[in-house]
CSV table of C-alpha atoms in Angstrom, one decimal:
chain,number,residue,atom,x,y,z
U,16,UNK,CA,140.8,105.2,128.2
U,17,UNK,CA,139.9,107.6,131.1
U,18,UNK,CA,141.1,110.9,131.9
U,19,UNK,CA,141.0,111.4,135.7
U,20,UNK,CA,140.4,114.8,137.3
U,21,UNK,CA,141.7,115.4,140.7
U,22,UNK,CA,138.7,116.2,142.9
U,23,UNK,CA,140.6,119.4,145.6
U,24,UNK,CA,143.9,119.2,145.1
U,25,UNK,CA,146.7,119.0,141.7
U,26,UNK,CA,147.6,115.5,142.7
U,27,UNK,CA,145.8,112.2,142.6
U,28,UNK,CA,145.7,109.9,145.2
U,29,UNK,CA,144.4,107.0,143.7
U,30,UNK,CA,146.2,104.6,141.5
U,31,UNK,CA,145.4,104.4,138.1
U,32,UNK,CA,144.4,101.7,135.6
U,33,UNK,CA,146.6,100.9,133.0
U,34,UNK,CA,145.7,102.8,129.9
U,35,UNK,CA,144.1,105.7,132.1
U,36,UNK,CA,145.9,108.9,132.3
U,37,UNK,CA,145.6,112.2,134.9
U,38,UNK,CA,144.5,115.7,133.9
U,39,UNK,CA,147.5,116.8,134.4
U,40,UNK,CA,149.4,114.2,131.7
U,41,UNK,CA,146.6,114.9,129.5
U,42,UNK,CA,147.5,118.7,129.4
U,43,UNK,CA,151.2,118.2,129.1
U,44,UNK,CA,150.4,116.3,126.0
U,45,UNK,CA,149.8,119.6,123.9
U,46,UNK,CA,153.3,120.5,124.6
U,47,UNK,CA,154.6,117.1,123.1
U,48,UNK,CA,152.2,117.7,120.1
U,49,UNK,CA,153.8,120.8,119.2
U,50,UNK,CA,156.8,118.3,117.8
U,51,UNK,CA,154.7,116.8,115.5
U,52,UNK,CA,154.2,118.2,111.9
U,53,UNK,CA,151.0,117.8,110.2
U,54,UNK,CA,151.1,117.8,106.6
U,55,UNK,CA,148.2,119.3,104.6
U,56,UNK,CA,146.7,117.4,101.9
U,57,UNK,CA,145.6,119.1,98.6
U,58,UNK,CA,141.8,118.1,97.5
U,59,UNK,CA,139.4,119.6,95.2
U,60,UNK,CA,137.0,121.9,96.6
U,61,UNK,CA,134.1,119.6,96.1
U,62,UNK,CA,135.7,117.3,98.4
U,63,UNK,CA,133.6,116.0,101.4
U,64,UNK,CA,134.5,117.3,104.7
U,65,UNK,CA,131.8,115.3,106.4
U,66,UNK,CA,127.9,113.9,105.7
U,67,UNK,CA,125.2,114.5,107.6
U,68,UNK,CA,121.5,113.2,107.4
U,69,UNK,CA,118.7,115.4,107.3
U,70,UNK,CA,115.2,115.8,106.0
U,71,UNK,CA,116.8,118.0,103.5
U,72,UNK,CA,114.0,120.6,103.1
U,73,UNK,CA,111.3,118.1,101.6
U,74,UNK,CA,110.6,114.3,101.6
U,75,UNK,CA,112.6,111.6,102.8
U,76,UNK,CA,115.9,112.0,104.7
U,77,UNK,CA,118.7,112.5,102.7
U,78,UNK,CA,122.4,112.2,103.2
U,79,UNK,CA,124.1,115.5,102.5
U,80,UNK,CA,127.7,115.8,101.5
U,81,UNK,CA,129.6,119.0,103.1
U,82,UNK,CA,132.5,120.2,100.8
U,83,UNK,CA,135.6,122.1,101.3
U,84,UNK,CA,133.5,124.8,100.8
U,85,UNK,CA,131.2,124.8,103.6
U,86,UNK,CA,132.9,125.2,106.6
U,87,UNK,CA,133.7,128.9,105.2
U,88,UNK,CA,130.0,129.4,105.0
U,89,UNK,CA,129.8,128.4,108.3
U,90,UNK,CA,132.4,130.9,109.1
U,91,UNK,CA,130.7,133.4,107.2
U,92,UNK,CA,127.7,132.9,109.6
U,93,UNK,CA,130.1,133.3,112.8
U,94,UNK,CA,131.7,136.4,111.6
U,95,UNK,CA,128.2,137.7,110.9
U,96,UNK,CA,127.7,136.8,114.6
U,97,UNK,CA,130.2,139.0,115.7
U,98,UNK,CA,132.4,136.0,116.9
U,99,UNK,CA,136.3,136.9,117.3
U,100,UNK,CA,139.2,135.8,118.7
U,101,UNK,CA,138.2,137.2,122.5
U,102,UNK,CA,134.7,135.5,122.3
U,103,UNK,CA,133.9,132.2,124.3
U,104,UNK,CA,131.3,130.2,122.1
U,105,UNK,CA,128.7,127.6,123.8
U,106,UNK,CA,126.2,126.2,121.9
U,107,UNK,CA,124.1,123.1,123.3
U,108,UNK,CA,124.3,120.6,120.3
U,109,UNK,CA,125.9,117.3,119.3
U,110,UNK,CA,127.8,116.2,115.9
U,111,UNK,CA,124.7,114.7,114.7
U,112,UNK,CA,122.8,117.9,113.8
U,113,UNK,CA,124.2,120.3,111.6
U,114,UNK,CA,125.1,123.1,114.5
U,115,UNK,CA,128.0,120.4,115.6
U,116,UNK,CA,129.8,121.0,112.8
U,117,UNK,CA,128.8,124.5,112.4
U,118,UNK,CA,129.9,125.2,115.7
U,119,UNK,CA,133.5,123.8,115.2
U,120,UNK,CA,134.0,125.8,111.9
U,121,UNK,CA,132.2,129.0,113.0
U,122,UNK,CA,134.1,129.4,116.1
U,123,UNK,CA,137.5,128.3,115.4
U,124,UNK,CA,137.8,129.8,112.0
U,125,UNK,CA,137.0,133.0,113.4
U,126,UNK,CA,139.7,132.5,116.2
U,127,UNK,CA,137.3,131.9,119.2
U,128,UNK,CA,137.1,129.4,122.1
U,129,UNK,CA,134.4,126.8,122.2
U,130,UNK,CA,133.1,126.1,125.5
U,131,UNK,CA,132.2,122.4,125.7
U,132,UNK,CA,129.7,120.8,128.4
U,133,UNK,CA,129.5,117.3,128.8
U,134,UNK,CA,125.9,116.6,130.2
U,135,UNK,CA,122.5,117.8,129.6
U,136,UNK,CA,121.9,121.4,128.9
U,137,UNK,CA,118.7,121.4,130.9
U,138,UNK,CA,119.8,122.0,134.3
U,139,UNK,CA,121.6,124.3,136.5
U,140,UNK,CA,124.8,122.4,136.1
U,141,UNK,CA,125.0,124.0,132.5
U,142,UNK,CA,124.2,127.5,133.7
U,143,UNK,CA,127.1,127.1,136.4
U,144,UNK,CA,129.4,125.9,133.3
U,145,UNK,CA,128.0,129.4,131.2
U,146,UNK,CA,129.0,131.6,134.2
U,147,UNK,CA,132.3,129.7,135.2
U,148,UNK,CA,133.4,129.4,131.4
U,149,UNK,CA,132.7,133.4,131.1
U,150,UNK,CA,130.7,132.6,127.7
U,151,UNK,CA,130.4,135.5,125.8
U,152,UNK,CA,127.9,134.3,122.9
U,153,UNK,CA,125.3,131.7,124.1
U,154,UNK,CA,123.6,129.8,121.2
U,155,UNK,CA,120.1,128.3,122.1
U,156,UNK,CA,117.1,125.8,121.0
U,157,UNK,CA,113.8,127.5,121.9
U,158,UNK,CA,112.9,124.2,123.5
U,159,UNK,CA,115.8,124.6,125.9
U,160,UNK,CA,114.9,128.1,127.0
U,161,UNK,CA,111.5,126.9,127.6
U,162,UNK,CA,112.7,124.3,129.8
U,163,UNK,CA,115.0,126.7,131.9
U,164,UNK,CA,112.3,129.0,132.2
U,165,UNK,CA,109.9,126.3,133.9
U,166,UNK,CA,112.4,125.2,135.9
U,167,UNK,CA,114.0,128.6,136.9
U,168,UNK,CA,117.4,126.6,137.0
U,169,UNK,CA,119.4,129.6,136.1
U,170,UNK,CA,118.6,131.6,139.1
U,171,UNK,CA,121.5,132.6,141.1
U,172,UNK,CA,124.4,132.2,138.3
U,173,UNK,CA,125.9,135.3,136.7
U,174,UNK,CA,125.6,135.5,133.1
U,175,UNK,CA,126.9,139.2,132.6
U,176,UNK,CA,130.0,137.9,130.6
U,177,UNK,CA,127.4,137.2,127.4
U,178,UNK,CA,127.3,139.6,124.9
U,179,UNK,CA,124.6,138.4,123.1
U,180,UNK,CA,122.4,135.3,122.3
U,181,UNK,CA,121.7,133.2,118.9
U,182,UNK,CA,118.7,131.4,118.5
U,183,UNK,CA,118.1,128.6,115.7
U,184,UNK,CA,116.4,125.2,115.1
U,185,UNK,CA,112.8,126.5,115.8
U,186,UNK,CA,110.7,129.0,116.0
U,187,UNK,CA,111.0,131.2,119.2
U,188,UNK,CA,108.1,132.9,121.2
U,189,UNK,CA,108.5,136.4,122.3
U,190,UNK,CA,107.8,135.8,126.2
U,191,UNK,CA,110.5,133.2,126.4
U,192,UNK,CA,112.9,135.6,124.2
U,193,UNK,CA,112.5,138.2,126.9
U,194,UNK,CA,112.9,135.9,129.7
U,195,UNK,CA,116.2,134.7,128.3
U,196,UNK,CA,117.5,137.9,127.5
U,197,UNK,CA,116.8,139.0,131.3
U,198,UNK,CA,119.3,136.4,132.3
U,199,UNK,CA,122.0,138.3,131.0
U,200,UNK,CA,121.3,142.4,131.5
U,201,UNK,CA,118.7,142.3,128.3
U,202,UNK,CA,121.3,141.7,125.9
U,203,UNK,CA,120.0,140.8,122.2
U,204,UNK,CA,118.9,137.8,120.7
U,205,UNK,CA,120.0,137.1,116.9
U,206,UNK,CA,117.7,134.5,115.2
U,207,UNK,CA,118.8,132.3,112.7
U,208,UNK,CA,117.1,130.2,110.3
U,209,UNK,CA,119.0,127.7,107.8
U,210,UNK,CA,119.4,124.1,106.8
U,211,UNK,CA,121.9,121.2,106.9
U,212,UNK,CA,121.9,121.4,103.0
U,213,UNK,CA,122.8,125.2,103.1
U,214,UNK,CA,126.0,124.4,105.6
U,215,UNK,CA,124.5,127.4,107.7
U,216,UNK,CA,122.1,129.9,107.7
U,217,UNK,CA,120.1,131.6,104.8
U,218,UNK,CA,118.3,134.5,106.7
U,219,UNK,CA,119.0,136.1,110.3
U,220,UNK,CA,118.9,139.0,112.6
U,221,UNK,CA,121.8,141.2,112.7
U,222,UNK,CA,123.6,143.6,115.4
U,223,UNK,CA,123.9,146.0,112.4
U,224,UNK,CA,120.0,146.6,112.6
U,225,UNK,CA,117.1,147.5,114.6
U,226,UNK,CA,115.9,144.0,115.7
U,227,UNK,CA,112.1,142.9,116.3
U,228,UNK,CA,112.1,139.9,118.8
U,229,UNK,CA,111.2,136.3,117.4
U,230,UNK,CA,112.0,137.7,114.0
U,231,UNK,CA,114.5,137.9,111.3
U,232,UNK,CA,116.0,141.3,109.5
U,233,UNK,CA,118.0,140.3,106.6
U,234,UNK,CA,119.5,137.5,104.6
U,235,UNK,CA,122.2,135.7,105.4
U,236,UNK,CA,125.8,136.4,104.0
U,237,UNK,CA,125.8,135.8,100.6
U,238,UNK,CA,122.2,134.8,100.0
U,239,UNK,CA,119.3,135.9,98.4
U,240,UNK,CA,115.6,135.3,99.5
U,241,UNK,CA,112.2,135.0,97.2
U,242,UNK,CA,108.9,134.8,98.9
U,243,UNK,CA,106.9,133.1,96.1
U,244,UNK,CA,102.9,134.5,95.8
U,245,UNK,CA,100.1,132.1,95.0
U,246,UNK,CA,100.9,132.0,91.0
U,247,UNK,CA,104.4,130.6,92.1
U,248,UNK,CA,106.3,133.5,91.1
U,249,UNK,CA,108.5,135.8,93.4
U,250,UNK,CA,106.9,138.5,95.5
U,251,UNK,CA,108.1,141.9,95.0
U,252,UNK,CA,111.2,142.2,97.5
U,253,UNK,CA,109.6,145.4,99.5
U,254,UNK,CA,106.1,144.5,99.9
U,255,UNK,CA,104.6,142.4,102.8
U,256,UNK,CA,103.4,139.0,102.4
U,257,UNK,CA,103.5,135.5,102.9
U,258,UNK,CA,104.4,132.5,100.7
U,259,UNK,CA,106.7,129.9,100.4
U,260,UNK,CA,110.2,130.5,100.8
U,261,UNK,CA,113.0,130.5,98.0
U,262,UNK,CA,116.5,130.9,97.6
U,263,UNK,CA,119.0,132.4,95.0
U,264,UNK,CA,120.9,129.6,93.3
U,265,UNK,CA,124.3,131.0,93.7
U,266,UNK,CA,124.9,130.1,97.4
U,267,UNK,CA,128.4,129.3,98.6
U,268,UNK,CA,128.7,126.4,100.6
U,269,UNK,CA,125.3,125.0,99.9
U,270,UNK,CA,124.8,121.3,98.6
U,271,UNK,CA,125.3,120.1,94.8
U,272,UNK,CA,125.0,116.3,95.4
U,273,UNK,CA,122.8,114.0,97.3
U,274,UNK,CA,124.1,110.6,97.9
U,275,UNK,CA,120.6,108.9,97.9
U,276,UNK,CA,118.6,111.2,96.0
U,277,UNK,CA,118.4,113.3,93.0
U,278,UNK,CA,119.8,116.9,94.2
U,279,UNK,CA,118.4,118.6,91.0
U,280,UNK,CA,115.3,117.0,91.3
U,281,UNK,CA,114.4,117.7,95.3
U,282,UNK,CA,115.8,121.5,94.9
U,283,UNK,CA,115.2,122.7,91.5
U,284,UNK,CA,112.4,120.7,89.5
U,285,UNK,CA,109.4,122.8,89.3
U,286,UNK,CA,111.0,126.1,90.7
U,287,UNK,CA,110.5,129.6,89.3
U,288,UNK,CA,113.3,131.4,86.9
U,289,UNK,CA,114.2,134.6,88.1
U,290,UNK,CA,116.7,136.4,86.2
U,291,UNK,CA,117.7,133.6,84.0
U,292,UNK,CA,118.2,131.0,86.8
U,293,UNK,CA,116.3,128.5,88.4
U,294,UNK,CA,115.6,129.5,92.3
U,295,UNK,CA,116.7,126.9,94.7
U,296,UNK,CA,113.4,125.2,96.9
U,297,UNK,CA,113.8,125.5,100.5
U,298,UNK,CA,110.3,124.4,101.7
U,299,UNK,CA,109.6,127.0,104.5
U,300,UNK,CA,106.9,129.2,104.6
U,301,UNK,CA,107.9,132.7,105.5
U,302,UNK,CA,106.1,136.1,106.0
U,303,UNK,CA,107.7,139.7,105.2
U,304,UNK,CA,105.9,142.1,107.6
U,305,UNK,CA,104.9,145.6,106.8
U,306,UNK,CA,107.8,146.9,108.6
U,307,UNK,CA,110.4,144.6,106.8
U,308,UNK,CA,110.9,141.8,109.3
U,309,UNK,CA,110.7,138.2,108.4
U,310,UNK,CA,108.7,135.5,110.5
U,311,UNK,CA,108.8,131.9,110.1
U,312,UNK,CA,105.4,130.0,109.5
U,313,UNK,CA,106.4,126.2,109.3
U,314,UNK,CA,107.1,123.7,106.6
U,315,UNK,CA,105.5,123.7,103.6
U,316,UNK,CA,105.7,120.2,103.3
U,317,UNK,CA,105.3,117.0,105.8
U,318,UNK,CA,108.2,117.9,107.1
U,319,UNK,CA,108.4,119.4,110.4
U,320,UNK,CA,110.5,121.2,113.1
U,321,UNK,CA,110.1,119.9,116.5
U,322,UNK,CA,112.6,120.7,119.6
U,323,UNK,CA,115.1,122.4,117.1
U,324,UNK,CA,115.1,119.1,114.9
U,325,UNK,CA,113.6,118.6,111.7
U,326,UNK,CA,111.5,115.3,111.2
U,327,UNK,CA,109.2,114.1,108.5
U,328,UNK,CA,105.9,113.2,109.5
U,329,UNK,CA,106.3,109.6,108.4
U,330,UNK,CA,109.0,108.9,110.6
U,331,UNK,CA,106.9,109.8,113.7
U,332,UNK,CA,104.0,107.8,112.3
U,333,UNK,CA,105.9,104.8,112.1
U,334,UNK,CA,106.8,104.8,115.7
U,335,UNK,CA,103.3,105.9,116.8
U,336,UNK,CA,101.4,103.1,114.6
U,337,UNK,CA,103.6,100.5,116.6
U,338,UNK,CA,102.5,101.6,120.1
U,339,UNK,CA,99.2,100.3,120.5
U,340,UNK,CA,97.8,97.2,118.7
U,341,UNK,CA,94.5,99.2,119.0
U,342,UNK,CA,95.6,101.8,116.7
U,343,UNK,CA,94.9,101.5,112.7
U,344,UNK,CA,97.0,104.5,111.5
U,345,UNK,CA,98.1,107.8,112.6
U,346,UNK,CA,98.9,111.2,110.9
U,347,UNK,CA,101.4,113.6,112.6
U,348,UNK,CA,101.1,117.3,111.8
U,349,UNK,CA,103.0,120.3,113.5
U,350,UNK,CA,100.1,123.0,114.6
U,351,UNK,CA,101.7,126.3,115.4
U,352,UNK,CA,100.3,127.8,118.6
U,353,UNK,CA,97.8,131.1,118.2
U,354,UNK,CA,100.3,133.5,120.1
U,355,UNK,CA,103.3,132.2,118.1
U,356,UNK,CA,106.5,129.7,118.8
U,357,UNK,CA,107.5,126.7,118.2
U,358,UNK,CA,104.9,124.2,116.3
U,359,UNK,CA,102.7,121.7,118.7
U,360,UNK,CA,103.0,118.1,117.8
U,361,UNK,CA,99.5,116.6,117.4
U,362,UNK,CA,98.9,112.9,116.4
U,363,UNK,CA,95.5,112.1,114.8
U,364,UNK,CA,94.7,108.4,115.5
U,365,UNK,CA,92.2,106.3,113.8
U,366,UNK,CA,91.5,103.2,115.8
U,367,UNK,CA,90.7,99.6,114.7
U,368,UNK,CA,87.8,99.1,116.3
U,369,UNK,CA,85.1,102.1,116.0
U,370,UNK,CA,84.7,102.0,119.6
U,371,UNK,CA,88.6,102.4,119.8
U,372,UNK,CA,90.5,103.4,123.1
U,373,UNK,CA,89.1,107.0,123.5
U,374,UNK,CA,88.8,106.4,127.3
U,375,UNK,CA,92.6,105.5,127.4
U,376,UNK,CA,93.9,108.8,125.6
U,377,UNK,CA,95.9,109.9,128.7
U,378,UNK,CA,97.7,106.6,129.1
U,379,UNK,CA,98.1,106.6,125.1
U,380,UNK,CA,99.5,109.9,125.2
U,381,UNK,CA,102.1,108.8,127.7
U,382,UNK,CA,103.2,105.6,125.5
U,383,UNK,CA,103.4,107.7,122.4
U,384,UNK,CA,105.8,110.4,124.1
U,385,UNK,CA,107.7,107.5,125.8
U,386,UNK,CA,108.1,106.0,122.2
U,387,UNK,CA,109.2,108.7,120.4
U,388,UNK,CA,111.4,110.3,123.2
U,389,UNK,CA,113.3,106.7,123.1
U,390,UNK,CA,113.1,106.0,119.5
U,391,UNK,CA,113.5,109.2,117.7
U,392,UNK,CA,114.5,112.4,120.0
U,393,UNK,CA,114.1,113.0,123.8
U,394,UNK,CA,112.9,116.7,122.8
U,395,UNK,CA,109.7,115.3,121.1
U,396,UNK,CA,106.3,115.4,122.6
U,397,UNK,CA,102.8,114.9,121.8
U,398,UNK,CA,100.9,118.0,122.7
U,399,UNK,CA,97.1,116.8,121.9
U,400,UNK,CA,95.7,113.4,120.5
U,401,UNK,CA,92.8,113.8,117.9
U,402,UNK,CA,90.5,110.6,117.4
U,403,UNK,CA,89.1,110.5,113.7
U,404,UNK,CA,87.2,107.6,112.1
U,405,UNK,CA,89.4,108.1,109.2
U,406,UNK,CA,92.3,110.1,107.6
U,407,UNK,CA,91.7,112.7,104.7
U,408,UNK,CA,93.4,111.2,101.6
U,409,UNK,CA,94.0,112.1,98.1
U,410,UNK,CA,92.5,110.3,94.9
U,411,UNK,CA,95.9,108.5,94.9
U,412,UNK,CA,95.5,107.7,98.5
U,413,UNK,CA,98.0,109.8,100.0
U,414,UNK,CA,97.4,111.4,103.4
U,415,UNK,CA,96.5,115.2,103.4
U,416,UNK,CA,98.6,116.2,106.2
U,417,UNK,CA,97.9,120.1,105.0
U,418,UNK,CA,94.2,119.7,105.5
U,419,UNK,CA,94.6,118.4,109.2
U,420,UNK,CA,97.2,121.1,109.7
U,421,UNK,CA,94.6,123.7,108.5
U,422,UNK,CA,91.7,122.1,110.7
U,423,UNK,CA,93.8,121.6,113.9
U,424,UNK,CA,95.2,125.3,113.5
U,425,UNK,CA,91.7,126.6,113.6
U,426,UNK,CA,90.9,125.1,117.1
U,427,UNK,CA,94.7,125.3,118.0
U,428,UNK,CA,93.9,127.5,121.3
U,429,UNK,CA,91.9,124.3,122.6
U,430,UNK,CA,95.0,121.9,121.8
């Protein structure tokens, strides 16, 4: 069925196909629906509201049920972002990513209006939509902001209705943040970091505190944060330092089961005990600065964050290994750029022949990008290819991607 919108006038000048309806008839269905009685069904709080697939902090992708409490977790995030009944919220996303259901819950449960755009958010069409819909809170992924900045597609559009931005999905850069703020008379950007298994954010910025660009200022509502030291124990709360992040186990709305893995084994086994309770693993490396802000430093395991999407190295490598018959094996790592911002995807390649195809790396890079964008995500992009004779491995033959990440980070300015 198609809903047909008149081009200029309020009436259609064409004959509709069987099954199609006009825009006006579609709107009139709202009045008719008021006569329909919807009866709620009582279910236990553990009942699933939807199921999302995610790398789930560590390892292979997992099937993560969201329960009846998860919408309230998302709504709390929205309330903390000052989303209310007079707001119009737009956030480019889809229902396959947690931000899709999060947008529905956090917007509607707080009485606000969703602004839904059908099409790519990367061009001037979306910029005009934000203007015409009078969006008051615009959510972004830093990769989208970089695309806007590079093409200047927002030029000429009035975004003065925006009260503030929200940014999540990957680490943002200071330059892009300043540029985005400038599109709306330098309204603030609230950073959020969360997870599909959390049902929302666990760390965020706040409109109630002084903010620092591309940084977080507080734990999200209902969350407690712990940065683990080298000995695996939590660091003092008020001391600067860097380490793997852990979460307090009492986290309303977070996952308690997985459909294809052992939930306790994934999130709790091997974690330290604090005040008699086992902390919850998340897997990101975070830094607490001397000024009390938090900065994200990427994944502690082999799951990386590209274009706002968490993806395992294994998923990328499966695609890359099949691109060219001359490839023996590959290793995919996310390398943080020297100036901060989202990780760059670097592919280490080992060719079957020692002579390999080093002379055709530009062509190989194009092929890798094409395959990744077609089979995994259109936002994925290979930044650099490094040719190696062999991949570093453990005694049990596992690829040591952390070693590669460290090596590539040391020469990050050249990548």
